[in-house]
Tab-separated table of C-alpha atoms in Angstrom:
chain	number	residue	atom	x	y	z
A	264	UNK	CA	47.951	49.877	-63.440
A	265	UNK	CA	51.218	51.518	-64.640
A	266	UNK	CA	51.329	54.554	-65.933
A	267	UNK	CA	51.765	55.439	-69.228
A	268	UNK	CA	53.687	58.957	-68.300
A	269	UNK	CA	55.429	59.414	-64.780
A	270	UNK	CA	57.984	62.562	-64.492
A	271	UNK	CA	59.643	63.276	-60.828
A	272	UNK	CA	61.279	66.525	-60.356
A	273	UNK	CA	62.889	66.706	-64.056
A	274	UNK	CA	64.656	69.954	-64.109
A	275	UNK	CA	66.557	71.201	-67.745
A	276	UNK	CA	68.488	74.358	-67.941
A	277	UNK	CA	70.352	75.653	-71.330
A	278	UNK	CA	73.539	77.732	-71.335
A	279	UNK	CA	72.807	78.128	-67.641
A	280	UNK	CA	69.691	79.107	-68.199
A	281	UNK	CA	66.273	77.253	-66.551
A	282	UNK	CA	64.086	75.737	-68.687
A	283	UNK	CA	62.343	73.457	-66.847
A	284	UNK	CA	62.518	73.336	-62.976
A	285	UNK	CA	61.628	70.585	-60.599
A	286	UNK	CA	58.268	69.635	-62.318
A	287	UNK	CA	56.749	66.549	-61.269
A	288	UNK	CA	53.173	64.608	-62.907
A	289	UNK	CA	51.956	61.677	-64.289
A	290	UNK	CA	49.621	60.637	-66.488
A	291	UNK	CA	46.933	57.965	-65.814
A	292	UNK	CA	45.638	56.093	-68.175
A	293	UNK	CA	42.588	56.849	-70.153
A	294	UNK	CA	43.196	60.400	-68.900
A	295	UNK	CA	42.852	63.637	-71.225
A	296	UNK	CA	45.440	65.714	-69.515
A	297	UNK	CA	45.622	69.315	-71.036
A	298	UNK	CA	49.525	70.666	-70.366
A	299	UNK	CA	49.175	74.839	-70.452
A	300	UNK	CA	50.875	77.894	-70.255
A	301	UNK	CA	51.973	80.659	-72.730
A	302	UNK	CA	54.858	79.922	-74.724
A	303	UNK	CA	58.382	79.764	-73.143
A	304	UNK	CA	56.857	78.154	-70.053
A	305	UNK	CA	58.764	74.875	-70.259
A	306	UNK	CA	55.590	72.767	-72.088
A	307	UNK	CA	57.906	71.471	-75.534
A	308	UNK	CA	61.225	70.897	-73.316
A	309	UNK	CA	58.437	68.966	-70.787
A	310	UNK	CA	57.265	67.111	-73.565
A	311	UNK	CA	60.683	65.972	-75.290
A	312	UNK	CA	62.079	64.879	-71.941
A	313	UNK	CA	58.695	62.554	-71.481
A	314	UNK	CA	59.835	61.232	-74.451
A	315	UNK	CA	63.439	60.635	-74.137
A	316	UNK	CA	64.463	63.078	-77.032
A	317	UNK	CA	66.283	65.042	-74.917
A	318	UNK	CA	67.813	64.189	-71.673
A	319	UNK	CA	66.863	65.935	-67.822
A	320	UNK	CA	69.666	67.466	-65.800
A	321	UNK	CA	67.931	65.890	-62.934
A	322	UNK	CA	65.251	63.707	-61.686
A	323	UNK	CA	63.628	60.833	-63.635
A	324	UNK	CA	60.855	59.899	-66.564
A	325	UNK	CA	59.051	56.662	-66.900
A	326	UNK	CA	57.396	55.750	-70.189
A	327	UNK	CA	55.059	53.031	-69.113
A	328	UNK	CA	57.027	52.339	-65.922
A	329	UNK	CA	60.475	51.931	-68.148
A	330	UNK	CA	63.075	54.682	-69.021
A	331	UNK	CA	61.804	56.113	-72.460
A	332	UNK	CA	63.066	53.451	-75.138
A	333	UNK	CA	63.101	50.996	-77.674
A	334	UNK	CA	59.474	48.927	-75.130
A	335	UNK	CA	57.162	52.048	-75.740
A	336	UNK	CA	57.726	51.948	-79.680
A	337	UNK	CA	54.740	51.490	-81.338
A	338	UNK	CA	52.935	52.661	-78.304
A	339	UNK	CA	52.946	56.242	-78.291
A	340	UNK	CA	52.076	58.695	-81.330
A	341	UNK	CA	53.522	61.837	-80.992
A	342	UNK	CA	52.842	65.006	-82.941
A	343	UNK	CA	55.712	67.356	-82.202
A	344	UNK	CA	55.537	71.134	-82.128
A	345	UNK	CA	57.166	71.781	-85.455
A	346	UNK	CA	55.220	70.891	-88.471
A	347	UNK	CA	56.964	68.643	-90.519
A	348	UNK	CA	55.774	66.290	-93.761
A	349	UNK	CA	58.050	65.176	-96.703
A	350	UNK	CA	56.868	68.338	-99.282
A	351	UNK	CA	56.896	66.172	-102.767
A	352	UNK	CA	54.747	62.917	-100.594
A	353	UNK	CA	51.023	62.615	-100.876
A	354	UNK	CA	48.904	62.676	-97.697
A	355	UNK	CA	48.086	59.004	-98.035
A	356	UNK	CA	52.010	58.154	-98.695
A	357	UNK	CA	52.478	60.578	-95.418
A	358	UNK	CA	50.248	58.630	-93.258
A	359	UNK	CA	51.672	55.401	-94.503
A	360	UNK	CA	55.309	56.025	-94.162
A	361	UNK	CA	54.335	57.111	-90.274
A	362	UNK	CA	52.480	53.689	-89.803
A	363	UNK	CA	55.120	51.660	-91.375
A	364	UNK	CA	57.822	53.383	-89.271
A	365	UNK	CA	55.580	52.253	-86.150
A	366	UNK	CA	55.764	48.740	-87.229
A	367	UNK	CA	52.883	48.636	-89.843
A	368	UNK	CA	53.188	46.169	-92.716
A	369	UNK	CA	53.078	47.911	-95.772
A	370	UNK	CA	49.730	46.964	-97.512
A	371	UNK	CA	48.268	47.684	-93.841
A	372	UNK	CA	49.833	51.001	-93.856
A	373	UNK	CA	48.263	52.507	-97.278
A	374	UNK	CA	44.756	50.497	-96.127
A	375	UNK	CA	45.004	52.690	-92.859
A	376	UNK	CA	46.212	55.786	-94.468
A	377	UNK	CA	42.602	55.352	-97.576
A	378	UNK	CA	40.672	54.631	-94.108
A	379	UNK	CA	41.684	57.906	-91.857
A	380	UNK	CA	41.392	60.340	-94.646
A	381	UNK	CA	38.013	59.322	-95.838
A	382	UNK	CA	36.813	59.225	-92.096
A	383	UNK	CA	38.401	62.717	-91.858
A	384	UNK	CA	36.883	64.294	-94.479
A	385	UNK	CA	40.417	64.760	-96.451
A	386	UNK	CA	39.554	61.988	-99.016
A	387	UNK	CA	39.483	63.568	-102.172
A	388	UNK	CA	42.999	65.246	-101.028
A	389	UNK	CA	44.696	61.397	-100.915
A	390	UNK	CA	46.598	61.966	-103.915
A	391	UNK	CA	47.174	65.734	-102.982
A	392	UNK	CA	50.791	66.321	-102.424
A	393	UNK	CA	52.087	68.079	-99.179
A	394	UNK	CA	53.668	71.156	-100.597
A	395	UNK	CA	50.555	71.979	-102.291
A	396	UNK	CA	48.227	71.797	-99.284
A	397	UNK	CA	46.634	74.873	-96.888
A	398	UNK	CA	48.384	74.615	-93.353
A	399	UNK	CA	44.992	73.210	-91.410
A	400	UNK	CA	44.990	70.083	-93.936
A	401	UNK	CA	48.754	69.494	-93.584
A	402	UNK	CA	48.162	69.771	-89.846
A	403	UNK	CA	45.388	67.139	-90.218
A	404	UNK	CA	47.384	64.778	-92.678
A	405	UNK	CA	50.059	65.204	-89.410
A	406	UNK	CA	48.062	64.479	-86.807
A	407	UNK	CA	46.412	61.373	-88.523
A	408	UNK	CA	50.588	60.352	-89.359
A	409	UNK	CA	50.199	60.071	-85.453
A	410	UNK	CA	47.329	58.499	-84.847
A	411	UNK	CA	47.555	55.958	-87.646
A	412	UNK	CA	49.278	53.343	-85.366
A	413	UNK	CA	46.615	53.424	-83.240
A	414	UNK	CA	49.065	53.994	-80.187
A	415	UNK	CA	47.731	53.592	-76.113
A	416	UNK	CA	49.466	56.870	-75.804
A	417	UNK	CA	49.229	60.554	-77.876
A	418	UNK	CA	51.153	63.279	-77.090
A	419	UNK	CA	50.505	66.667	-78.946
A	420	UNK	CA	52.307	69.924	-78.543
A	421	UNK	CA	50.779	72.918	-79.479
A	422	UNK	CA	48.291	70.679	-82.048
A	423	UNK	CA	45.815	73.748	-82.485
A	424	UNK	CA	48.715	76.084	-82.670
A	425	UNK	CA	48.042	78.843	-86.022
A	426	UNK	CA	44.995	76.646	-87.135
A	427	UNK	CA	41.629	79.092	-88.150
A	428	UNK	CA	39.022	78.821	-86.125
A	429	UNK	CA	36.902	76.013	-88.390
A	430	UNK	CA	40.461	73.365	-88.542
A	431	UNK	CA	40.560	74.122	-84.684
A	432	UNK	CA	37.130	72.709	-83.982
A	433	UNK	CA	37.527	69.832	-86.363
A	434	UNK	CA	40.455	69.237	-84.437
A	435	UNK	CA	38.870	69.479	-81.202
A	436	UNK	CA	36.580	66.717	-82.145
A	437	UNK	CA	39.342	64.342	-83.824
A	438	UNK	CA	40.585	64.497	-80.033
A	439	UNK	CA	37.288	63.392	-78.384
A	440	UNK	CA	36.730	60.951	-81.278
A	441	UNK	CA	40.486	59.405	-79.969
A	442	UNK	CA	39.524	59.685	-76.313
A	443	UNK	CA	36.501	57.637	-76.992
A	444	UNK	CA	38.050	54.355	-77.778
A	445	UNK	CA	39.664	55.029	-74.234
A	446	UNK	CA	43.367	56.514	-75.593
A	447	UNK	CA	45.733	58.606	-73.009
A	448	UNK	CA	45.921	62.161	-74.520
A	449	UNK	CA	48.139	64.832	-72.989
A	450	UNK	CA	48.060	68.166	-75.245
A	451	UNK	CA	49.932	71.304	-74.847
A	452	UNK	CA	48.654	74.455	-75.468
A	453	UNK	CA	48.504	77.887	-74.622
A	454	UNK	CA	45.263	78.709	-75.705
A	455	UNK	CA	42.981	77.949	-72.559
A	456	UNK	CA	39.858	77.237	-73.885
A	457	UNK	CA	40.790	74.007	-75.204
A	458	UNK	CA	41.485	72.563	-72.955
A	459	UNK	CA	38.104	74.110	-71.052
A	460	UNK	CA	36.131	72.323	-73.457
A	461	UNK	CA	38.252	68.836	-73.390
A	462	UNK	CA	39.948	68.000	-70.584
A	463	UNK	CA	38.966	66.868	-67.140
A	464	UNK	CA	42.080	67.300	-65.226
A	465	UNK	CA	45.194	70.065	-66.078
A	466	UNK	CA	48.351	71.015	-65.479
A	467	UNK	CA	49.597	74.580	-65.467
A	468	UNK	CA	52.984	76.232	-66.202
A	469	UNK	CA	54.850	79.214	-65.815
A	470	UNK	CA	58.227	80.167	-66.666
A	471	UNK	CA	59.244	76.634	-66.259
A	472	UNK	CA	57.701	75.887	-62.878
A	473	UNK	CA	54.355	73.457	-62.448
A	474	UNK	CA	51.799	75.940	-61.019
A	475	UNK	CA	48.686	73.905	-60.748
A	476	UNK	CA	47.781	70.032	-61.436
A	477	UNK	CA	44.658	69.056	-60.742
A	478	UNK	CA	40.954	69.027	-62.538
A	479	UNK	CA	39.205	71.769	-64.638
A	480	UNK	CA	36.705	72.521	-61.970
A	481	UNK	CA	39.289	72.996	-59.269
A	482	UNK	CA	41.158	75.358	-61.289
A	483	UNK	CA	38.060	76.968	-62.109
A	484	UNK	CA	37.536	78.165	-58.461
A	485	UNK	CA	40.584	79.460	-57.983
A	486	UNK	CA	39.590	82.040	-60.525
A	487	UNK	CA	37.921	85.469	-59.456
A	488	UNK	CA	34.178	85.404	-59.269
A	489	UNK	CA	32.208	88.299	-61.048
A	490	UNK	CA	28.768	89.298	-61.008
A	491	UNK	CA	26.821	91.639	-62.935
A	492	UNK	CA	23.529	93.512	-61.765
A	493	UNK	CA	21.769	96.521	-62.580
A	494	UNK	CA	18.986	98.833	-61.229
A	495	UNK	CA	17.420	101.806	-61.641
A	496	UNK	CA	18.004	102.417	-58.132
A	497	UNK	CA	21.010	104.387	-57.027
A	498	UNK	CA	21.082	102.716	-53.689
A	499	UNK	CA	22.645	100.013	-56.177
A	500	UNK	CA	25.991	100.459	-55.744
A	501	UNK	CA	26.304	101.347	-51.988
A	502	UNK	CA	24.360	98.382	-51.146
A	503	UNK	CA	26.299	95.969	-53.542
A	504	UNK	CA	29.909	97.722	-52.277
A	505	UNK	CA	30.311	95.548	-49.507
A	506	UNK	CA	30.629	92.506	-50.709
A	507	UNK	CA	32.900	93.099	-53.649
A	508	UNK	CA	36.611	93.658	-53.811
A	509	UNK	CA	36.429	95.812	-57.313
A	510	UNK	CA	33.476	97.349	-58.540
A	511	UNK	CA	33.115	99.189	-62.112
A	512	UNK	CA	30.445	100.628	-63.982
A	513	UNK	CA	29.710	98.681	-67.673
A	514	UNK	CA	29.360	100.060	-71.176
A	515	UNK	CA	25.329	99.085	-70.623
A	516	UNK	CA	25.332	100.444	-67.042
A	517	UNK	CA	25.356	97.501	-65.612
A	518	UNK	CA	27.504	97.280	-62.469
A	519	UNK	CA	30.307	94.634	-62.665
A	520	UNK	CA	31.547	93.342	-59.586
A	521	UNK	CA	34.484	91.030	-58.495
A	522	UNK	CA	32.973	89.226	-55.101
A	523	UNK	CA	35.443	88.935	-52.135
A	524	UNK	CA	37.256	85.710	-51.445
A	525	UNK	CA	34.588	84.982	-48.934
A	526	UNK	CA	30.944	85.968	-50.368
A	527	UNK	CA	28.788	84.164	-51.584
A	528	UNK	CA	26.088	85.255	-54.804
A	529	UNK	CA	23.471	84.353	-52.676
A	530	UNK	CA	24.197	86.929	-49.752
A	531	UNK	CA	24.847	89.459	-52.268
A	532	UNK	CA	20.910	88.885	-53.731
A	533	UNK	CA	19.718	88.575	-50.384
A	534	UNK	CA	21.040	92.318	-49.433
A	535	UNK	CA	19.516	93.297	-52.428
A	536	UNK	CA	16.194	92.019	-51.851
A	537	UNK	CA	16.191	93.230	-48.083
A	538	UNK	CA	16.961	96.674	-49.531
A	539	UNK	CA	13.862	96.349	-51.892
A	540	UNK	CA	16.008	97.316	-54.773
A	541	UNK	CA	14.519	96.536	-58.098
A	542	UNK	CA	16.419	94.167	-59.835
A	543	UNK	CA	16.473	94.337	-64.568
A	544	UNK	CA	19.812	92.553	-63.891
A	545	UNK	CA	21.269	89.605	-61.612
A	546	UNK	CA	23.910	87.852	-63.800
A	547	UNK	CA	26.895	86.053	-62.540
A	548	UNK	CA	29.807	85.379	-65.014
A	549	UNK	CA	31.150	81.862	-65.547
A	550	UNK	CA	35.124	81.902	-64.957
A	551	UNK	CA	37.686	81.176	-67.723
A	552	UNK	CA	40.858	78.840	-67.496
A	553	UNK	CA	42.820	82.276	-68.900
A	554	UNK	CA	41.406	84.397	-65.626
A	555	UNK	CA	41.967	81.370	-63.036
A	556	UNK	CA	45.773	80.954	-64.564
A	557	UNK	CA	46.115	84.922	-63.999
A	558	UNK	CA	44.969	84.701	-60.780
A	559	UNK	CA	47.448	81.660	-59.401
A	560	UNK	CA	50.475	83.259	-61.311
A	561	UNK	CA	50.399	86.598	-61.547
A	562	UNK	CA	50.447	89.517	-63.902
A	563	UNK	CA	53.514	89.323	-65.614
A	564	UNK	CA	52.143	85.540	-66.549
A	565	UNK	CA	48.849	87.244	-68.321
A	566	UNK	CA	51.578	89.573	-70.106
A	567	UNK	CA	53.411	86.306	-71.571
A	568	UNK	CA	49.731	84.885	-72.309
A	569	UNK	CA	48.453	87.468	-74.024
A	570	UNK	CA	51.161	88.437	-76.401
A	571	UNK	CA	51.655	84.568	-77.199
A	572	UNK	CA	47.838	84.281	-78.111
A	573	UNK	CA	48.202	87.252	-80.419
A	574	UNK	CA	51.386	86.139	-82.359
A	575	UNK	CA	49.079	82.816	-82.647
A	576	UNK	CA	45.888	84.665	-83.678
A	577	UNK	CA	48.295	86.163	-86.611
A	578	UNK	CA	49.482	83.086	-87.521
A	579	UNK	CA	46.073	81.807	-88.049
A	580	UNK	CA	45.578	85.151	-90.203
């Protein structure tokens, strides 16, 4: 079966300057393919090259196994980065005009655009016009602009991007409600836990470079693996010492420790237990996408991330 996204080594620099740099993926379909990194990591320029808006210094994109043109219209629904709606339309005039430019007819269009807002919970808003809505709704009326087509293929930049935290979830599940009638989806976002909760395989970037393709879980292990415990024993921490590679005392006086590359929880409980030390706490701590990207690219990467994810949480604000 043919792909519906295929890039090899596309590489984009501006006024000298790299913005992309020998990154290589496709997408297979049926996939939900989250596409992360903190902004300024080459994910938009990615994106517009995969779609033909803009063109790669080198290497090559296939949309569908073609060069991106005129064969994938209709095919692909594409919300871009920067919001954009027509301020004095309605939402349902909004999602018809998007429909009709994918090759809706016209009565079709308007039946679609009455159909997704109701299912969306934005019917009484049909008649609402643009410039008068809250961001999160004109995001929605956006997103279902892209979706009204019914496309094989969606591709959303930075979709949760300034949303609160309620218009993110609802978001979340438009996405698995798309995935279920067996759409490709590949979402950018900088925000790991997204794509935590929706996606089975990702790719990671950094400063323009692919750092990591592959699925959740094995991204997940290349994170560091923590463990907290607690005693009333002060053998605790001397017996516990061995196996980890940072140890540091909680706010509850627990004992938090990062386990060596090679350690397993197990051998750490069964020290404990040969020691007879009295256990009130044996806890280890489930990984995040944000501490496994960290670890594979470095500190000055979790710099970028978190000053990115606090411009966003003010934009939600």
């Amino acid at each position: 079966m043919i792909a519906p996204l295929s890039l090899d080594n596309i590489s984009k620099s501006f006024a000298g300057v790299p913005a992309v740099q020998d990154v290589s993926f496709s997408v297979a379909s049926g996939e939900i393919v989250g596409f992360l990194g903190p902004n300024g990591a080459g994910k938009t320029t990615t994106l517009r090259m995969a779609l033909g808006l803009i063109k790669p210094d080198t290497g090559r994109v296939e949309l569908f196994g073609q060069s991106p043109g005129a064969q994938a219209f209709g095919r692909i629904g594409f919300l871009p980065e920067e919001r954009g709606l027509y301020k004095k339309q309605t939402a349902r005039e909004s999602i018809a005009y998007m429909a009709r430019l994918n090759g809706k007819p016209k009565r079709e269009a308007f039946s679609l655009a009455d159909s997704l807002l109701e299912t969306y919970g934005l019917g009484e808003a049909r008649k609402k016009k643009n410039k008068d809505m809250s961001k999160g709704m004109a995001q929605k009326v956006q997103l279902l602009g892209a979706i009204a087509h019914d496309p094989e293929f969606y591709i959303l930049d930075e979709p949760f991007s300034g949303l609160d935290p309620v218009n993110q979830q609802a978001l979340e599940e438009m996405v698995r409600e798309i995935a279920a009638r067996g759409r490709t989806i590949i979402f950018s976002t900088h925000v790991m836990e997204h794509a935590e909760r929706l996606c089975d395989r990702i790719i990671l970037m950094s400063r323009g470079r692919k750092v990591f393709d592959g699925t959740t879980e094995a991204a997940l292990s290349k994170a560091p693996r923590r463990l907290l415990v607690s005693s009333p024993d002060l053998r605790l921490a001397e017996t516990v010492s061995a196996f980890a590679k940072d140890l540091s005392p909680c706010e509850d006086g627990a004992l938090s420790l990062t386990l060596k590359d090679s350690v397993k929880t197990q051998q750490v409980l069964e020290a404990l237990v040969e020691a007879k030390i009295r256990l009130t706490r044996f806890e280890p701590r489930s990984a995040s996408l944000h501490e496994a990207f960290v670890a594979m690219v470095g500190d000055d990467a979790q710099a970028d991330m978190r000053s990115n994810i606090e411009v966003d949480m003010e934009s939600a604000a």
